[in-house]
Structures are given as structure tokens and as C-alpha cells.
Coordinates of C-alpha atoms in Angstrom, one line a residue:
X1 CA 0.0 0.0 0.1
X2 CA 1.0 3.6 -0.1
X3 CA 2.5 5.3 2.9
X4 CA 0.1 6.4 5.7
X5 CA 0.0 10.3 6.1
X6 CA 0.4 11.2 9.6
X7 CA -0.5 14.4 11.1
X8 CA -1.1 15.8 14.5
X9 CA -3.6 18.6 15.2
X10 CA -2.7 20.6 18.3
X11 CA -6.3 22.1 18.9
X12 CA -8.7 22.2 21.7
X13 CA -10.4 25.5 21.4
X14 CA -13.9 23.9 20.9
X15 CA -13.6 21.9 24.0
X16 CA -16.7 22.7 26.3
X17 CA -15.4 21.6 29.7
X18 CA -11.5 21.3 30.0
X19 CA -8.7 22.2 27.7
X20 CA -5.8 19.8 27.2
X21 CA -6.3 17.8 24.2
X22 CA -4.2 20.1 22.2
X23 CA -1.1 18.6 24.0
X24 CA -1.8 15.2 22.9
X25 CA -0.2 14.7 19.4
X26 CA 3.5 15.1 20.5
X27 CA 2.6 12.9 23.7
X28 CA 1.1 10.0 21.7
X29 CA 4.1 10.1 19.3
X30 CA 6.6 9.8 22.2
X31 CA 4.6 6.8 23.7
X32 CA 4.7 5.1 20.3
X33 CA 8.2 5.4 20.1
X34 CA 8.8 4.5 23.8
X35 CA 11.6 2.0 24.5
X36 CA 9.3 0.3 27.0
X37 CA 7.6 -1.4 24.0
X38 CA 8.2 -2.6 20.6
X39 CA 6.7 -1.7 17.2
X40 CA 4.9 -5.0 16.4
X41 CA 1.1 -5.0 16.3
X42 CA -1.0 -8.0 17.2
X43 CA -1.4 -9.2 13.6
X44 CA 2.4 -9.7 13.4
X45 CA 3.0 -6.5 11.4
X46 CA 5.9 -4.3 12.4
X47 CA 4.7 -0.7 12.4
X48 CA 8.0 1.3 12.0
X49 CA 8.1 5.0 11.8
X50 CA 9.2 4.7 8.1
X51 CA 5.6 3.5 7.2
X52 CA 4.4 7.0 7.8
X53 CA 4.7 10.1 5.7
X54 CA 4.8 12.1 8.7
X55 CA 3.7 15.9 8.2
X56 CA 4.4 16.7 11.9
X57 CA 2.1 18.5 14.3
X58 CA 0.2 21.5 13.5
X59 CA -0.7 24.4 15.9
X60 CA -4.1 25.9 14.7
X61 CA -4.8 29.5 14.8
X62 CA -8.1 29.4 12.7
X63 CA -10.5 26.2 12.8
X64 CA -11.0 26.0 9.2
X65 CA -7.4 26.0 8.3
X66 CA -7.7 22.3 9.5
X67 CA -9.5 21.4 6.4
X68 CA -7.0 23.3 4.1
X69 CA -3.9 21.5 5.4
X70 CA -5.5 18.2 5.6
X71 CA -6.4 18.4 2.0
X72 CA -2.8 19.5 1.1
X73 CA -1.4 16.5 3.0
X74 CA -3.6 13.8 1.3
X75 CA -4.6 15.3 -1.9
X76 CA -2.7 12.5 -3.8
X77 CA -5.0 10.0 -2.3
X78 CA -3.0 9.0 0.5
X79 CA -4.2 7.1 3.6
X80 CA -4.5 9.1 6.7
X81 CA -4.0 9.0 10.5
X82 CA -4.7 12.1 12.5
X83 CA -3.9 12.6 16.1
X84 CA -6.1 15.3 17.8
X85 CA -7.0 17.5 19.5
X86 CA -10.4 17.7 20.6
X87 CA -13.3 16.0 18.7
X88 CA -14.2 19.3 16.7
X89 CA -11.1 18.4 14.3
X90 CA -13.1 15.5 12.8
X91 CA -15.5 17.6 10.8
X92 CA -12.9 19.6 8.9
X93 CA -10.7 16.5 8.5
X94 CA -13.6 14.6 7.0
X95 CA -14.5 17.7 4.7
X96 CA -10.9 17.3 3.3
X97 CA -11.0 13.7 3.3
X98 CA -14.2 13.5 1.3
X99 CA -12.8 15.7 -1.5
X100 CA -10.1 13.2 -2.1
X101 CA -11.9 9.8 -1.3
X102 CA -15.7 10.8 -1.9
X103 CA -18.2 9.9 0.6
X104 CA -17.3 6.7 2.4
X105 CA -18.7 4.9 5.6
X106 CA -17.7 6.3 9.1
X107 CA -17.3 4.2 12.4
X108 CA -17.2 6.5 15.4
X109 CA -16.3 5.0 18.6
X110 CA -17.3 7.3 21.5
X111 CA -19.2 7.8 24.9
X112 CA -21.0 10.8 23.3
X113 CA -22.8 11.0 20.0
X114 CA -21.5 14.6 19.3
X115 CA -24.7 15.2 17.3
X116 CA -25.9 18.6 18.9
X117 CA -27.0 21.0 16.2
X118 CA -25.4 23.6 18.3
X119 CA -23.8 23.5 21.7
X120 CA -23.2 26.5 24.0
X121 CA -23.8 28.7 21.0
X122 CA -21.2 27.0 18.8
X123 CA -22.2 24.9 15.7
X124 CA -18.4 23.7 15.6
X125 CA -18.2 22.6 19.2
X126 CA -16.7 19.3 19.9
X127 CA -20.2 18.2 20.8
X128 CA -21.4 19.0 17.2
X129 CA -19.0 17.5 14.4
X130 CA -21.2 14.6 13.4
X131 CA -24.3 16.8 12.9
X132 CA -22.2 18.9 10.5
X133 CA -21.0 15.8 8.8
X134 CA -24.2 14.3 8.3
X135 CA -26.0 17.4 7.2
X136 CA -23.5 18.1 4.6
X137 CA -23.8 14.3 3.4
X138 CA -19.9 13.8 3.7
X139 CA -20.3 10.2 4.6
X140 CA -22.8 7.5 3.3
X141 CA -23.3 5.7 6.6
X142 CA -22.5 6.6 10.3
X143 CA -22.2 3.9 12.8
X144 CA -21.7 5.1 16.3
X145 CA -20.2 2.4 18.9
X146 CA -20.1 2.8 22.8
X147 CA -22.4 5.5 23.2
X148 CA -23.8 6.0 26.7
X149 CA -24.9 9.7 27.0
X150 CA -27.7 10.3 24.5
X151 CA -30.0 13.2 25.3
X152 CA -33.4 13.5 23.8
X153 CA -32.1 16.0 21.2
X154 CA -29.2 13.8 20.2
X155 CA -31.7 10.8 19.8
X156 CA -33.8 12.9 17.5
X157 CA -30.7 13.9 15.6
X158 CA -29.7 10.4 15.2
X159 CA -33.1 9.5 13.7
X160 CA -33.1 12.4 11.6
X161 CA -29.8 11.5 9.9
X162 CA -30.3 7.8 10.0
X163 CA -27.5 7.2 12.4
X164 CA -26.9 3.4 13.4
X165 CA -26.1 3.7 17.1
X166 CA -24.8 0.7 19.2
X167 CA -25.1 1.9 22.8
X168 CA -23.0 0.2 25.4
X169 CA -26.1 -1.9 26.4
X170 CA -25.9 -3.5 23.1
X171 CA -22.1 -3.6 22.7
X172 CA -22.1 -7.2 21.5
X173 CA -23.4 -6.0 18.2
X174 CA -20.3 -4.0 17.6
X175 CA -18.3 -6.9 15.8
X176 CA -20.9 -7.6 13.3
X177 CA -21.6 -4.4 11.4
X178 CA -21.9 -5.9 7.9
X179 CA -19.6 -3.5 6.3
X180 CA -19.5 -3.2 2.6
X181 CA -17.7 0.1 1.7
X182 CA -14.3 1.4 2.8
X183 CA -14.4 3.2 6.2
X184 CA -12.9 5.9 8.2
X185 CA -12.6 5.5 12.1
X186 CA -12.9 8.3 14.5
X187 CA -11.9 7.1 17.9
X188 CA -12.6 9.3 20.9
X189 CA -10.6 8.2 23.9
X190 CA -13.6 8.6 26.3
X191 CA -15.2 5.8 24.7
X192 CA -13.0 3.7 27.0
X193 CA -14.1 3.3 30.5
X194 CA -12.0 5.7 32.8
X195 CA -10.5 2.7 34.5
X196 CA -8.6 2.1 31.2
X197 CA -8.3 5.7 30.0
X198 CA -8.4 8.1 32.9
X199 CA -6.6 10.9 30.8
X200 CA -9.7 12.4 29.1
X201 CA -11.7 15.5 29.8
X202 CA -14.9 13.8 30.3
X203 CA -14.9 10.6 32.4
X204 CA -18.0 8.6 31.6
X205 CA -18.2 5.3 33.6
X206 CA -19.5 2.2 32.1
X207 CA -17.4 2.2 28.9
X208 CA -15.3 -0.1 26.7
X209 CA -12.2 -2.0 27.8
X210 CA -9.0 -1.6 25.7
X211 CA -9.5 -5.2 24.7
X212 CA -13.1 -4.4 23.6
X213 CA -11.9 -1.4 21.3
X214 CA -9.1 -3.6 19.9
X215 CA -11.8 -6.5 19.1
X216 CA -13.8 -3.7 17.3
X217 CA -10.9 -2.6 15.1
X218 CA -9.6 -6.1 14.4
X219 CA -13.2 -7.2 13.2
X220 CA -13.1 -4.7 10.5
X221 CA -12.9 -6.5 7.1
X222 CA -13.0 -3.7 4.6
X223 CA -10.4 -1.1 3.6
X224 CA -9.7 1.4 6.2
X225 CA -8.8 4.8 4.4
X226 CA -8.4 7.0 7.4
X227 CA -8.7 7.5 11.1
X228 CA -8.3 9.9 13.9
X229 CA -7.6 9.4 17.6
X230 CA -9.0 12.3 19.6
X231 CA -9.8 13.8 23.2
X232 CA -6.7 12.4 24.9
X233 CA -6.0 15.0 27.6
X234 CA -2.5 14.6 29.1
X235 CA -3.2 17.0 31.9
X236 CA -5.5 14.3 33.5
X237 CA -3.6 11.2 32.8
X238 CA -2.2 9.0 35.5
X239 CA 1.4 7.6 35.0
X240 CA 1.0 8.0 31.2
X241 CA -1.5 5.2 31.2
X242 CA -4.0 6.7 28.7
X243 CA -1.1 7.8 26.5
X244 CA 0.3 4.3 26.1
X245 CA -3.3 3.1 25.4
X246 CA -3.5 5.8 22.7
X247 CA -0.1 4.6 21.3
X248 CA -1.3 0.8 21.4
X249 CA -4.5 1.8 19.4
X250 CA -2.6 4.0 17.0
X251 CA -0.3 1.0 16.2
X252 CA -3.1 -1.4 15.7
X253 CA -5.3 1.0 13.6
X254 CA -2.2 1.5 11.4
X255 CA -1.6 -2.2 11.0
X256 CA -5.2 -2.9 10.2
X257 CA -5.0 -0.2 7.6
X258 CA -2.1 -2.1 6.0
X259 CA -3.7 -5.6 6.4
X260 CA -7.0 -4.4 4.7
X261 CA -5.4 -2.1 2.1
X262 CA -2.8 -4.4 0.4

């Protein structure tokens, strides 16, 4: 396959509760390269730094610049891995991504649906990206996994846009999605239970284990063209536990991209 484009987006201005995710990209990079682990993924592939066309970490001054530089980074149809950043980055990243790859299917793993039409007066809040994505028809299909905070408004939004939601109470369905088209994965670290990932801004108990997230990723049997890992907040981490989980998931997503995109 072609090299995977890697970019970091150091941005958390759309966070509604705590700042901190802007610090995450260089942290995740350092944990991925930590001498405490090796580069091998569970499928046997060695995910060396040379696999990536690394564009570096971007400090953002204007929100919509995210779309511009993402498009420049992938306009020759490269595969994409993005390190965030709060979840607001997914909307402009997907806008750029859809210009290159067209409308694909989106797997969103999260405690929150992020489907608010507007939140605290901001249509681009990290609580809104999937409403923007769906209203602009940037993807064909949105599957949300691990959700456990649905408000009445967000349930209505989900019905309006035809979102397929697997709440935590039905998590056993998450490995049988009947996928047919290439996918993009958006992984919010608060999808995991705080016991596994305490370094997030919004602790939401009752979530996924690290192994359950890995099982979801490893069950994907169609091409993975892109992914993002968002909402890791290093200021709330304990002994770098969450950072190492991010690095593990980063490595496993990359290995699955390679495995499914020969």
C-alpha cells in the first residue's frame, strides 16, 4: 500500500469543559516510540516510523485551516491517520478527506454521539461534528459505537440523519456491522471506561475496555482509508496510562489499515 500520511492537530479551542487535548499529538508520538514497547502489532506487522509520511504536528490559529492543510497532506489519495486534538477536528478533516476519497462509511467510537445541532452557541463545538458531517452528506453511513450519554435532542438527531447507534447496553453487536464499503474510524478516547483511560476531559463510567476497542478494530474486514484518535487529555492522565493506550490503538489501527489495504 501507499505510505500512511500522519498528522497531528494541536487544537482544543472547541472543548466545552476542559482544555488539554491540544497537548496530545506529541505525547502520543513519544509513547509510540517508547523503549518500553516494540513496534509489532497483534497481527504480526511491524509498524515502524518509516511506514508513515509524517507531516508533523500543526498548531492551529483558525479552525477552518484544519481542512486546508489536511487536504494538502492527502490530495494525492494517501491514507490518513490524524492525532487530535478535541473532537471538533473530525469535521474539517472529513471535509478534506471526502474531497479526496468521496463519501465513505464512518465508524465513530465514543461515549458521546456529538450530534448536537449547536452546543453553548457554537455549531462547531466538539459536541457537534457529526451533525455537521451528516447535514453536509460527507459520509454514506455513520455507525456510532459505545454511546452512553444520549440526550433527547441527540436521539432525535440520530433518527433524523439515519445514524446507526450501538449503545453500550448492546455492545455485543459492535463486531458484526456488515460492512461493505471502505471506512474511516473516529476514535474518541472517552469511549473507554475511565479505568482504562483516565486521561480524558469527560469521565464517563461504564465504557469499553481496551480489549473491546481492539476487538472492534480487528473485526473490520473492509479497507480502512483513514482514522483519527481524539480527546486524549495529558493533563488528566495517571502515570501515562492513557497515553500508552493511545499509542497501542494507533499502532493497531495502522496495522489494520495495512492488512486491509494491500
